[in-house]
Coordinates of N, CA and C in Angstrom, one line a residue:
X1 N -10.8 19.3 -31.2 CA -11.0 18.2 -32.1 C -10.5 16.9 -31.4
X2 N -11.2 15.9 -31.4 CA -10.8 14.6 -30.8 C -10.7 13.6 -31.9
X3 N -9.6 12.9 -31.9 CA -9.3 11.9 -33.0 C -10.4 10.8 -32.9
X4 N -11.0 10.4 -34.0 CA -12.0 9.3 -34.0 C -11.4 8.0 -33.8
X5 N -12.2 7.0 -33.4 CA -11.7 5.6 -33.2 C -11.5 5.0 -34.6
X6 N -10.6 4.1 -34.7 CA -10.4 3.4 -36.0 C -11.3 2.1 -36.0
X7 N -11.4 1.6 -37.2 CA -12.0 0.3 -37.4 C -11.0 -0.7 -37.8
X8 N -11.0 -1.9 -37.1 CA -10.1 -2.9 -37.3 C -10.7 -4.1 -37.9
X9 N -10.1 -4.7 -39.0 CA -10.6 -5.9 -39.6 C -10.1 -7.1 -38.8
X10 N -10.9 -7.7 -37.9 CA -10.4 -8.7 -37.0 C -10.5 -10.1 -37.6
X11 N -9.6 -10.4 -38.5 CA -9.5 -11.7 -39.0 C -8.9 -12.6 -37.9
X12 N -8.9 -13.9 -37.9 CA -8.4 -14.7 -36.8 C -7.0 -14.4 -36.4
X13 N -6.1 -14.2 -37.3 CA -4.7 -13.9 -37.0 C -4.5 -12.5 -36.4
X14 N -5.2 -11.5 -37.0 CA -5.2 -10.2 -36.5 C -5.7 -10.2 -35.0
X15 N -6.9 -10.8 -34.8 CA -7.5 -10.8 -33.5 C -6.6 -11.5 -32.5
X16 N -6.0 -12.6 -32.9 CA -5.1 -13.4 -32.0 C -3.9 -12.5 -31.6
X17 N -3.3 -11.8 -32.6 CA -2.1 -11.0 -32.3 C -2.5 -9.8 -31.4
X18 N -3.7 -9.2 -31.7 CA -4.1 -8.1 -30.9 C -4.3 -8.4 -29.4
X19 N -4.9 -9.6 -29.2 CA -5.1 -10.1 -27.8 C -3.8 -10.1 -27.0
X20 N -2.8 -10.6 -27.6 CA -1.5 -10.7 -26.9 C -0.8 -9.3 -26.8
X21 N -1.0 -8.5 -27.8 CA -0.5 -7.1 -27.8 C -1.2 -6.3 -26.7
X22 N -2.5 -6.5 -26.6 CA -3.3 -5.7 -25.6 C -2.9 -6.2 -24.2
X23 N -2.6 -7.5 -24.0 CA -2.2 -7.9 -22.7 C -0.9 -7.2 -22.3
X24 N 0.1 -7.2 -23.2 CA 1.4 -6.6 -22.9 C 1.3 -5.1 -22.7
X25 N 0.5 -4.4 -23.5 CA 0.4 -2.9 -23.4 C -0.3 -2.5 -22.1
X26 N -1.4 -3.2 -21.7 CA -2.1 -2.8 -20.5 C -1.3 -3.1 -19.3
X27 N -0.7 -4.3 -19.2 CA 0.1 -4.6 -18.0 C 1.3 -3.7 -18.0
X28 N 1.9 -3.4 -19.1 CA 3.0 -2.5 -19.1 C 2.7 -1.2 -18.6
X29 N 1.5 -0.7 -19.0 CA 1.0 0.6 -18.4 C 0.8 0.5 -16.9
X30 N 0.2 -0.6 -16.5 CA 0.0 -0.7 -15.0 C 1.3 -0.7 -14.3
X31 N 2.3 -1.4 -14.8 CA 3.6 -1.4 -14.1 C 4.2 0.0 -14.1
X32 N 4.0 0.7 -15.2 CA 4.6 2.0 -15.3 C 4.1 3.0 -14.3
X33 N 2.9 2.7 -13.8 CA 2.3 3.5 -12.8 C 3.0 3.5 -11.4
X34 N 3.9 2.5 -11.3 CA 4.7 2.4 -10.1 C 5.9 3.3 -10.1
X35 N 6.2 3.9 -11.3 CA 7.5 4.7 -11.4 C 7.4 5.9 -10.4
X36 N 8.4 5.9 -9.6 CA 8.4 7.0 -8.6 C 7.7 6.6 -7.3
X37 N 7.0 5.4 -7.3 CA 6.2 5.1 -6.1 C 6.5 3.7 -5.5
X38 N 7.5 3.0 -6.0 CA 7.9 1.7 -5.5 C 8.5 1.8 -4.2
X39 N 8.5 0.7 -3.4 CA 9.0 0.8 -2.0 C 10.5 1.0 -1.9
X40 N 11.3 0.9 -2.9 CA 12.7 1.2 -2.9 C 13.2 1.5 -4.3
X41 N 14.3 2.2 -4.4 CA 14.8 2.7 -5.7 C 15.0 1.6 -6.7
X42 N 15.7 0.5 -6.2 CA 16.0 -0.6 -7.0 C 14.7 -1.2 -7.7
X43 N 13.6 -1.3 -6.8 CA 12.4 -1.8 -7.3 C 11.7 -0.9 -8.3
X44 N 11.9 0.4 -8.0 CA 11.3 1.4 -9.0 C 11.9 1.2 -10.4
X45 N 13.2 0.9 -10.4 CA 13.9 0.7 -11.7 C 13.4 -0.6 -12.3
X46 N 13.3 -1.7 -11.5 CA 12.9 -3.0 -12.0 C 11.6 -3.0 -12.6
X47 N 10.6 -2.4 -11.9 CA 9.2 -2.3 -12.4 C 9.2 -1.5 -13.7
X48 N 9.9 -0.4 -13.8 CA 9.9 0.4 -15.0 C 10.5 -0.4 -16.1
X49 N 11.6 -1.1 -15.9 CA 12.2 -1.9 -16.9 C 11.3 -3.0 -17.4
X50 N 10.5 -3.7 -16.5 CA 9.6 -4.7 -16.9 C 8.5 -4.1 -17.7
X51 N 8.0 -2.9 -17.3 CA 7.0 -2.2 -18.1 C 7.5 -2.0 -19.5
X52 N 8.8 -1.5 -19.7 CA 9.4 -1.3 -21.0 C 9.4 -2.6 -21.8
X53 N 9.8 -3.7 -21.1 CA 9.8 -5.0 -21.8 C 8.4 -5.3 -22.4
X54 N 7.4 -5.1 -21.6 CA 6.0 -5.4 -22.1 C 5.6 -4.5 -23.2
X55 N 5.9 -3.2 -23.1 CA 5.5 -2.3 -24.1 C 6.3 -2.6 -25.4
X56 N 7.5 -3.0 -25.3 CA 8.3 -3.5 -26.5 C 7.6 -4.6 -27.1
X57 N 7.1 -5.6 -26.4 CA 6.4 -6.7 -26.9 C 5.1 -6.3 -27.6
X58 N 4.4 -5.3 -27.0 CA 3.2 -4.8 -27.6 C 3.5 -4.1 -28.9
X59 N 4.6 -3.4 -29.0 CA 4.9 -2.7 -30.3 C 5.1 -3.7 -31.4
X60 N 5.9 -4.7 -31.1 CA 6.1 -5.7 -32.2 C 4.8 -6.4 -32.6
X61 N 4.0 -6.8 -31.6 CA 2.8 -7.4 -32.0 C 1.8 -6.5 -32.7
X62 N 1.7 -5.3 -32.3 CA 0.8 -4.3 -33.0 C 1.3 -4.1 -34.4
X63 N 2.6 -4.0 -34.5 CA 3.1 -3.8 -35.9 C 2.8 -5.0 -36.8
X64 N 2.9 -6.2 -36.2 CA 2.6 -7.3 -37.1 C 1.1 -7.4 -37.4
X65 N 0.3 -7.1 -36.4 CA -1.2 -7.1 -36.6 C -1.5 -6.1 -37.7
X66 N -0.9 -5.0 -37.7 CA -1.2 -3.9 -38.7 C -0.8 -4.4 -40.1
X67 N 0.4 -5.1 -40.1 CA 0.9 -5.6 -41.4 C -0.1 -6.7 -42.0
X68 N -0.5 -7.6 -41.1 CA -1.4 -8.7 -41.5 C -2.8 -8.1 -42.0
X69 N -3.2 -7.1 -41.2 CA -4.5 -6.5 -41.6 C -4.5 -5.8 -42.9
X70 N -3.4 -5.0 -43.1 CA -3.2 -4.3 -44.4 C -4.2 -3.2 -44.7
X71 N -4.7 -2.5 -43.7 CA -5.7 -1.4 -43.9 C -5.1 -0.1 -43.6
X72 N -3.8 0.1 -43.5 CA -3.2 1.4 -43.2 C -3.1 1.7 -41.7
X73 N -3.5 0.8 -40.8 CA -3.2 1.1 -39.4 C -1.8 0.8 -39.1
X74 N -1.3 1.3 -37.9 CA 0.0 1.1 -37.5 C 0.0 0.8 -35.9
X75 N 1.1 0.7 -35.3 CA 1.1 0.3 -33.9 C 0.5 1.4 -33.1
X76 N 0.7 2.7 -33.4 CA 0.2 3.8 -32.6 C -1.3 3.8 -32.7
X77 N -1.8 3.7 -33.9 CA -3.3 3.7 -34.1 C -3.9 2.6 -33.3
X78 N -3.4 1.4 -33.4 CA -3.9 0.2 -32.7 C -3.9 0.4 -31.2
X79 N -2.8 1.1 -30.7 CA -2.7 1.3 -29.3 C -3.6 2.4 -28.7
X80 N -3.7 3.5 -29.5 CA -4.3 4.7 -29.0 C -5.6 5.1 -29.6
X81 N -6.1 4.4 -30.7 CA -7.3 4.9 -31.4 C -8.3 3.8 -31.5
X82 N -8.4 2.9 -30.5 CA -9.5 1.9 -30.5 C -10.3 2.2 -29.2
X83 N -11.6 2.0 -29.3 CA -12.5 2.1 -28.2 C -12.3 1.0 -27.2
X84 N -12.8 1.2 -26.0 CA -12.5 0.2 -24.9 C -13.0 -1.2 -25.3
X85 N -14.2 -1.3 -26.0 CA -14.7 -2.6 -26.4 C -13.9 -3.3 -27.4
X86 N -13.0 -2.6 -28.1 CA -12.1 -3.2 -29.1 C -10.9 -3.8 -28.5
X87 N -10.6 -3.5 -27.2 CA -9.5 -4.1 -26.6 C -9.8 -5.5 -26.1
X88 N -8.9 -6.4 -26.3 CA -9.1 -7.9 -26.0 C -8.2 -8.4 -25.0
X89 N -7.7 -7.6 -24.1 CA -6.7 -8.1 -23.1 C -7.5 -8.8 -22.0
X90 N -6.7 -9.6 -21.3 CA -7.2 -10.4 -20.1 C -7.7 -9.4 -19.0
X91 N -8.7 -9.8 -18.3 CA -9.2 -8.9 -17.2 C -8.1 -8.8 -16.1
X92 N -7.3 -9.8 -16.0 CA -6.3 -9.8 -14.9 C -5.4 -8.6 -15.1
X93 N -4.9 -8.3 -16.3 CA -3.9 -7.3 -16.4 C -4.4 -5.9 -16.3
X94 N -5.7 -5.7 -16.4 CA -6.3 -4.4 -16.2 C -6.7 -4.1 -14.7
X95 N -6.6 -5.1 -13.9 CA -6.9 -4.8 -12.5 C -6.0 -3.8 -11.9
X96 N -6.5 -2.9 -11.0 CA -5.6 -1.8 -10.5 C -4.5 -2.4 -9.7
X97 N -3.4 -1.6 -9.6 CA -2.2 -2.1 -8.9 C -2.5 -2.5 -7.4
X98 N -3.3 -1.7 -6.8 CA -3.5 -1.9 -5.3 C -2.2 -1.7 -4.6
X99 N -2.0 -2.5 -3.5 CA -0.7 -2.4 -2.8 C 0.4 -3.2 -3.5
X100 N 1.6 -3.2 -3.0 CA 2.7 -3.8 -3.7 C 2.5 -5.3 -3.7
X101 N 1.8 -5.9 -2.7 CA 1.6 -7.3 -2.7 C 0.6 -7.7 -3.9
X102 N -0.4 -6.9 -4.1 CA -1.3 -7.1 -5.2 C -0.6 -7.1 -6.6
X103 N 0.3 -6.1 -6.7 CA 1.0 -6.0 -8.0 C 1.9 -7.2 -8.2
X104 N 2.6 -7.7 -7.1 CA 3.5 -8.8 -7.3 C 2.7 -10.1 -7.5
X105 N 1.6 -10.3 -6.9 CA 0.8 -11.5 -7.1 C 0.2 -11.5 -8.5
X106 N -0.3 -10.4 -9.0 CA -0.8 -10.3 -10.4 C 0.4 -10.6 -11.3
X107 N 1.5 -10.1 -11.0 CA 2.7 -10.3 -11.9 C 3.1 -11.8 -11.9
X108 N 3.0 -12.4 -10.8 CA 3.3 -13.9 -10.7 C 2.3 -14.7 -11.6
X109 N 1.1 -14.4 -11.4 CA 0.0 -15.2 -12.1 C 0.2 -15.0 -13.6
X110 N 0.5 -13.8 -14.1 CA 0.6 -13.5 -15.5 C 1.9 -14.0 -16.0
X111 N 3.0 -13.7 -15.3 CA 4.3 -14.1 -15.8 C 4.5 -15.6 -15.9
X112 N 3.9 -16.3 -15.0 CA 4.0 -17.8 -15.0 C 3.3 -18.4 -16.3
X113 N 2.2 -17.7 -16.7 CA 1.6 -18.1 -17.9 C 2.4 -17.6 -19.1
X114 N 2.8 -16.4 -19.1 CA 3.5 -15.8 -20.3 C 4.8 -16.5 -20.6
X115 N 5.5 -16.9 -19.6 CA 6.8 -17.6 -19.8 C 6.5 -19.0 -20.5
X116 N 5.5 -19.7 -20.1 CA 5.1 -21.0 -20.7 C 4.6 -20.7 -22.1
X117 N 3.8 -19.7 -22.3 CA 3.2 -19.4 -23.6 C 4.3 -19.0 -24.6
X118 N 5.1 -18.1 -24.3 CA 6.2 -17.7 -25.2 C 7.1 -18.8 -25.5
X119 N 7.4 -19.6 -24.6 CA 8.3 -20.8 -24.8 C 7.6 -21.7 -25.9
X120 N 6.3 -21.9 -25.7 CA 5.6 -22.8 -26.7 C 5.5 -22.1 -28.0
X121 N 5.3 -20.8 -28.1 CA 5.1 -20.1 -29.3 C 6.4 -20.0 -30.1
X122 N 7.5 -20.3 -29.6 CA 8.8 -20.3 -30.3 C 8.7 -21.4 -31.4
X123 N 7.8 -22.4 -31.3 CA 7.7 -23.4 -32.3 C 6.5 -23.1 -33.3
X124 N 6.0 -21.9 -33.3 CA 4.9 -21.5 -34.2 C 5.3 -21.6 -35.7
X125 N 4.4 -22.0 -36.5 CA 4.7 -22.1 -37.9 C 4.7 -20.7 -38.6
X126 N 4.2 -19.7 -37.8 CA 4.3 -18.3 -38.2 C 5.7 -17.7 -37.8
X127 N 6.6 -17.5 -38.8 CA 7.9 -17.1 -38.5 C 8.0 -15.8 -37.7
X128 N 7.1 -14.8 -37.9 CA 7.2 -13.6 -37.2 C 6.8 -13.8 -35.7
X129 N 5.7 -14.5 -35.5 CA 5.3 -14.8 -34.1 C 6.4 -15.6 -33.4
X130 N 7.0 -16.6 -34.1 CA 8.1 -17.4 -33.4 C 9.2 -16.5 -33.0
X131 N 9.6 -15.5 -33.9 CA 10.7 -14.6 -33.5 C 10.4 -13.7 -32.4
X132 N 9.1 -13.2 -32.3 CA 8.7 -12.4 -31.2 C 8.7 -13.2 -29.9
X133 N 8.3 -14.4 -30.0 CA 8.3 -15.3 -28.9 C 9.7 -15.6 -28.3
X134 N 10.6 -15.8 -29.2 CA 12.0 -16.1 -28.8 C 12.6 -14.9 -28.0
X135 N 12.3 -13.7 -28.4 CA 12.7 -12.5 -27.6 C 11.9 -12.3 -26.3
X136 N 10.6 -12.5 -26.4 CA 9.8 -12.3 -25.3 C 10.0 -13.3 -24.1
X137 N 10.3 -14.5 -24.5 CA 10.5 -15.5 -23.5 C 11.7 -15.2 -22.5
X138 N 12.7 -14.6 -23.1 CA 13.9 -14.2 -22.2 C 13.4 -13.2 -21.2
X139 N 12.5 -12.3 -21.6 CA 12.0 -11.3 -20.7 C 11.1 -11.8 -19.7
X140 N 10.2 -12.7 -20.2 CA 9.2 -13.3 -19.3 C 9.8 -14.2 -18.2
X141 N 10.9 -14.8 -18.6 CA 11.6 -15.7 -17.6 C 12.1 -14.8 -16.4
X142 N 12.6 -13.7 -16.7 CA 13.1 -12.8 -15.6 C 11.9 -12.2 -14.9
X143 N 10.8 -11.9 -15.5 CA 9.6 -11.4 -14.9 C 9.1 -12.4 -13.9
X144 N 9.1 -13.7 -14.3 CA 8.6 -14.7 -13.4 C 9.5 -14.9 -12.2
X145 N 10.8 -14.9 -12.4 CA 11.7 -15.0 -11.3 C 11.6 -13.9 -10.3
X146 N 11.5 -12.7 -10.8 CA 11.4 -11.5 -10.0 C 10.1 -11.5 -9.2
X147 N 9.0 -11.9 -9.8 CA 7.7 -11.9 -9.1 C 7.7 -13.0 -8.0
X148 N 8.3 -14.2 -8.4 CA 8.3 -15.3 -7.5 C 9.1 -15.0 -6.2
X149 N 10.2 -14.4 -6.4 CA 11.0 -14.0 -5.2 C 10.3 -13.0 -4.3
X150 N 9.6 -12.1 -4.9 CA 8.9 -11.1 -4.1 C 7.7 -11.7 -3.4
X151 N 6.9 -12.6 -4.1 CA 5.8 -13.2 -3.4 C 6.2 -14.1 -2.3
X152 N 7.3 -14.8 -2.4 CA 7.9 -15.6 -1.3 C 8.3 -14.7 -0.2
X153 N 9.0 -13.6 -0.5 CA 9.4 -12.7 0.6 C 8.3 -12.1 1.3
X154 N 7.2 -11.7 0.6 CA 6.1 -11.1 1.3 C 5.3 -12.1 2.0
X155 N 5.0 -13.3 1.4 CA 4.2 -14.3 2.1 C 4.8 -14.9 3.3
X156 N 6.1 -15.1 3.2 CA 6.9 -15.7 4.4 C 7.6 -14.6 5.2
X157 N 7.0 -13.4 5.2 CA 7.7 -12.3 5.9 C 7.0 -12.0 7.2
X158 N 6.5 -10.8 7.4 CA 5.9 -10.4 8.6 C 4.4 -10.8 8.5
X159 N 3.7 -10.7 9.7 CA 2.3 -11.0 9.7 C 1.5 -10.0 8.7
X160 N 2.0 -8.8 8.7 CA 1.3 -7.8 7.8 C 1.5 -8.1 6.3
X161 N 2.8 -8.4 5.9 CA 3.0 -8.7 4.5 C 2.4 -10.0 4.1
X162 N 2.3 -11.0 5.0 CA 1.7 -12.3 4.7 C 0.2 -12.0 4.5
X163 N -0.5 -11.3 5.3 CA -1.9 -11.0 5.2 C -2.2 -10.3 3.9
X164 N -1.4 -9.3 3.6 CA -1.6 -8.6 2.3 C -1.4 -9.5 1.1
X165 N -0.4 -10.3 1.1 CA -0.2 -11.3 0.0 C -1.4 -12.3 -0.1
X166 N -1.9 -12.7 1.0 CA -3.0 -13.7 0.9 C -4.2 -13.0 0.4
X167 N -4.5 -11.8 0.8 CA -5.7 -11.1 0.3 C -5.5 -10.9 -1.2
X168 N -4.3 -10.6 -1.7 CA -4.1 -10.5 -3.1 C -4.3 -11.8 -3.9
X169 N -3.9 -12.9 -3.4 CA -4.1 -14.2 -4.0 C -5.6 -14.4 -4.1
X170 N -6.3 -14.2 -3.0 CA -7.8 -14.4 -2.9 C -8.5 -13.5 -3.9
X171 N -8.1 -12.3 -4.0 CA -8.8 -11.3 -4.9 C -8.6 -11.6 -6.4
X172 N -7.4 -12.0 -6.7 CA -7.0 -12.2 -8.1 C -7.2 -13.5 -8.7
X173 N -7.4 -14.5 -7.9 CA -7.4 -15.9 -8.4 C -8.5 -16.1 -9.5
X174 N -9.7 -15.5 -9.3 CA -10.8 -15.7 -10.2 C -10.5 -15.1 -11.6
X175 N -9.4 -14.3 -11.7 CA -9.1 -13.8 -13.0 C -8.0 -14.6 -13.8
X176 N -7.6 -15.7 -13.2 CA -6.5 -16.5 -13.9 C -7.1 -17.5 -14.9
X177 N -8.3 -17.9 -14.8 CA -8.8 -18.9 -15.7 C -8.9 -18.5 -17.1
X178 N -9.1 -17.2 -17.3 CA -9.3 -16.6 -18.7 C -8.0 -16.8 -19.5
X179 N -6.9 -17.0 -18.9 CA -5.6 -17.1 -19.7 C -5.6 -18.4 -20.5
X180 N -6.4 -19.4 -20.0 CA -6.3 -20.7 -20.6 C -7.5 -21.1 -21.6
X181 N -8.3 -20.0 -21.9 CA -9.4 -20.2 -22.8 C -9.0 -20.0 -24.3
X182 N -9.8 -20.6 -25.2 CA -9.6 -20.5 -26.6 C -10.9 -20.6 -27.3
X183 N -11.2 -19.6 -28.2 CA -12.5 -19.6 -28.9 C -12.3 -20.3 -30.3
X184 N -13.3 -20.3 -31.1 CA -13.3 -21.1 -32.4 C -12.2 -20.5 -33.3
X185 N -12.1 -19.1 -33.4 CA -11.1 -18.5 -34.2 C -9.7 -18.9 -33.8
X186 N -9.5 -19.0 -32.5 CA -8.1 -19.4 -32.1 C -7.9 -20.8 -32.3
X187 N -8.9 -21.7 -32.2 CA -8.8 -23.1 -32.4 C -8.3 -23.4 -33.9
X188 N -8.8 -22.6 -34.8 CA -8.3 -22.8 -36.2 C -6.8 -22.5 -36.3
X189 N -6.3 -21.5 -35.6 CA -4.9 -21.2 -35.6 C -4.1 -22.3 -34.9
X190 N -4.7 -22.8 -33.9 CA -4.0 -23.9 -33.1 C -3.9 -25.1 -34.0
X191 N -4.9 -25.5 -34.8 CA -4.9 -26.6 -35.7 C -3.9 -26.4 -36.8
X192 N -3.6 -25.2 -37.2 CA -2.7 -24.9 -38.2 C -1.2 -24.7 -37.7
X193 N -1.1 -24.8 -36.4 CA 0.3 -24.7 -35.9 C 0.8 -23.3 -35.7
X194 N -0.1 -22.3 -35.9 CA 0.3 -20.9 -35.7 C 0.3 -20.6 -34.3
X195 N -0.7 -21.1 -33.5 CA -0.8 -20.8 -32.1 C -0.7 -22.1 -31.3
X196 N -0.5 -22.0 -30.0 CA -0.4 -23.1 -29.2 C -1.7 -23.2 -28.4
X197 N -2.1 -24.4 -27.9 CA -3.3 -24.6 -27.1 C -3.0 -24.2 -25.7
X198 N -3.7 -23.1 -25.2 CA -3.4 -22.6 -23.9 C -3.9 -23.5 -22.8
X199 N -4.8 -24.4 -23.1 CA -5.3 -25.3 -22.1 C -4.3 -26.3 -21.7
X200 N -3.3 -26.5 -22.6 CA -2.2 -27.5 -22.3 C -1.2 -26.9 -21.3
X201 N -1.3 -25.6 -21.1 CA -0.3 -24.9 -20.2 C -0.8 -25.0 -18.7
X202 N -2.0 -25.2 -18.5 CA -2.6 -25.1 -17.2 C -1.9 -26.0 -16.1
X203 N -1.7 -27.3 -16.4 CA -1.0 -28.1 -15.4 C 0.3 -27.6 -14.9
X204 N 1.2 -27.2 -15.9 CA 2.5 -26.7 -15.5 C 2.4 -25.3 -14.8
X205 N 1.5 -24.5 -15.3 CA 1.2 -23.2 -14.6 C 0.8 -23.4 -13.1
X206 N -0.1 -24.3 -12.9 CA -0.5 -24.7 -11.5 C 0.7 -25.2 -10.7
X207 N 1.5 -26.0 -11.3 CA 2.7 -26.5 -10.6 C 3.6 -25.4 -10.2
X208 N 3.9 -24.4 -11.1 CA 4.7 -23.3 -10.8 C 4.2 -22.4 -9.7
X209 N 2.9 -22.0 -9.8 CA 2.2 -21.2 -8.9 C 2.1 -21.8 -7.5
X210 N 1.8 -23.1 -7.5 CA 1.6 -23.9 -6.3 C 3.0 -23.9 -5.5
X211 N 4.0 -24.1 -6.3 CA 5.4 -24.2 -5.6 C 5.7 -22.9 -5.0
X212 N 5.5 -21.8 -5.6 CA 5.7 -20.5 -5.1 C 4.9 -20.2 -3.9
X213 N 3.6 -20.6 -3.9 CA 2.7 -20.4 -2.8 C 3.1 -21.2 -1.6
X214 N 3.6 -22.4 -1.8 CA 4.1 -23.2 -0.6 C 5.3 -22.5 0.0
X215 N 6.2 -22.1 -0.8 CA 7.4 -21.4 -0.3 C 7.0 -20.1 0.5
X216 N 5.9 -19.5 0.0 CA 5.5 -18.2 0.6 C 4.5 -18.4 1.7
X217 N 4.2 -19.7 2.1 CA 3.2 -20.0 3.1 C 1.8 -19.4 2.8
X218 N 1.5 -19.4 1.5 CA 0.2 -18.9 1.1 C -0.7 -20.0 0.7
X219 N -2.0 -19.8 0.7 CA -3.0 -20.8 0.4 C -3.7 -20.4 -0.9
X220 N -3.7 -21.3 -1.9 CA -4.4 -21.0 -3.2 C -5.9 -21.3 -3.0
X221 N -6.8 -20.5 -3.5 CA -8.2 -20.8 -3.3 C -8.6 -22.1 -4.0
X222 N -9.6 -22.8 -3.5 CA -10.1 -24.0 -4.1 C -11.2 -23.7 -5.1
X223 N -11.8 -22.5 -5.1 CA -12.9 -22.1 -5.9 C -12.4 -22.1 -7.4
X224 N -13.2 -22.8 -8.3 CA -12.8 -22.9 -9.7 C -13.6 -22.0 -10.6
X225 N -14.5 -21.1 -10.0 CA -15.3 -20.2 -10.8 C -14.4 -19.1 -11.2
X226 N -14.4 -18.8 -12.5 CA -13.5 -17.8 -13.1 C -14.2 -16.7 -13.9
X227 N -13.7 -15.5 -13.8 CA -14.2 -14.3 -14.5 C -13.8 -14.5 -16.0
X228 N -14.7 -14.1 -16.9 CA -14.5 -14.1 -18.3 C -14.9 -12.8 -18.9
X229 N -14.5 -12.5 -20.1 CA -15.0 -11.4 -20.9 C -14.0 -10.6 -21.6
X230 N -12.8 -10.5 -21.1 CA -11.8 -9.6 -21.6 C -11.4 -9.9 -23.1
X231 N -11.3 -11.2 -23.4 CA -11.0 -11.6 -24.7 C -12.1 -11.3 -25.7
X232 N -13.3 -11.1 -25.3 CA -14.4 -10.7 -26.1 C -14.7 -9.2 -26.1
X233 N -13.9 -8.4 -25.4 CA -14.1 -7.0 -25.3 C -15.0 -6.5 -24.2
X234 N -15.3 -7.4 -23.3 CA -16.2 -7.0 -22.1 C -15.3 -6.8 -20.9
X235 N -15.1 -5.6 -20.5 CA -14.1 -5.2 -19.5 C -14.8 -4.6 -18.2
X236 N -13.9 -4.5 -17.2 CA -14.3 -3.8 -16.0 C -14.2 -2.3 -16.3
X237 N -14.7 -1.5 -15.3 CA -14.7 -0.1 -15.5 C -13.2 0.4 -15.4
X238 N -12.3 -0.4 -14.9 CA -10.9 0.0 -14.7 C -10.2 0.3 -16.0
X239 N -10.6 -0.5 -17.0 CA -9.9 -0.3 -18.3 C -10.3 1.1 -18.9
X240 N -11.5 1.5 -18.8 CA -11.9 2.8 -19.4 C -11.1 3.9 -18.7
X241 N -10.9 3.9 -17.4 CA -10.1 4.9 -16.8 C -8.7 4.9 -17.2
X242 N -8.2 3.6 -17.4 CA -6.8 3.5 -17.8 C -6.6 4.1 -19.2
X243 N -7.5 3.8 -20.1 CA -7.4 4.2 -21.5 C -7.6 5.7 -21.6
X244 N -8.3 6.3 -20.7 CA -8.5 7.8 -20.8 C -7.2 8.5 -20.5
X245 N -6.3 7.9 -19.7 CA -5.0 8.4 -19.5 C -4.0 8.0 -20.6
X246 N -4.1 6.8 -21.0 CA -3.2 6.3 -22.0 C -3.3 6.9 -23.4
X247 N -4.6 7.2 -23.7 CA -4.9 7.8 -25.1 C -5.1 9.3 -25.1
X248 N -4.9 9.9 -24.0 CA -5.2 11.4 -23.9 C -4.5 12.2 -25.0
X249 N -3.1 12.1 -25.1 CA -2.4 12.9 -26.0 C -2.8 12.6 -27.5
X250 N -2.9 11.4 -27.8 CA -3.2 11.0 -29.2 C -4.6 11.5 -29.6
X251 N -5.6 11.3 -28.7 CA -6.9 11.8 -28.9 C -7.1 13.3 -29.0
X252 N -6.3 14.0 -28.1 CA -6.5 15.4 -28.0 C -5.7 16.2 -29.1
X253 N -4.6 15.6 -29.6 CA -3.8 16.2 -30.6 C -3.5 15.2 -31.7
X254 N -4.6 14.9 -32.6 CA -4.5 13.9 -33.6 C -3.3 14.1 -34.5
X255 N -2.5 13.0 -34.7 CA -1.4 13.1 -35.7 C -0.2 13.8 -35.2
X256 N -0.2 14.2 -33.9 CA 1.0 14.9 -33.4 C 2.2 14.1 -33.5
X257 N 3.3 14.7 -33.9 CA 4.6 14.0 -33.9 C 5.6 14.8 -33.1
X258 N 6.7 14.1 -32.6 CA 7.7 14.8 -31.7 C 8.8 15.4 -32.6

């Protein structure tokens, strides 16, 4: 017996919260894949701890989305019992880990956005989201510092590490634009002060990323064409493979408890 997928009532606030929860869950799962495989023991622990930070954020956001929806769902159902098209995470966070340089560049791009985002969300008129933001910003600030230091070390290191870091920048750049988009449903929340306008974060994000790139002797692409679709449930094949692992236990043994 396989557990069926749930139906979610995606009102603007529920959808908005799920998008951020999905970002945190999927990236947290990606980072957890490094456990036991990082280049050094200290980094193995660091990546695992950052994965736990993100999964903790996801739990709080899923719990709030379930409360707002009020249809009997909970954090586990939202994480494990939705179909792939129901996930609204950024395409960036579902990209495979690749080599260590790919993981660190992906982490830099996301953490630079997340730190600005959570800092802004601390002023949300929604008290729960503001509280989640206050806790998450402390974590994202560390994630950004950690990724920045590694990208600089790799980019300004050996010829091999520089080449790998530059390939990662070139490969992942087209997935960064989606972070700054907002649809009509989100615009209503922005007007109400519940959400912040992500387009306003772009100049500072570019400044942060450009500074790190200069220190790392890396070149940011000039191409402004960006991949889209994750926020609308249109994903790469990579998310389906990820979810088959993530959801296996819950789907195979419905309602199992420890």
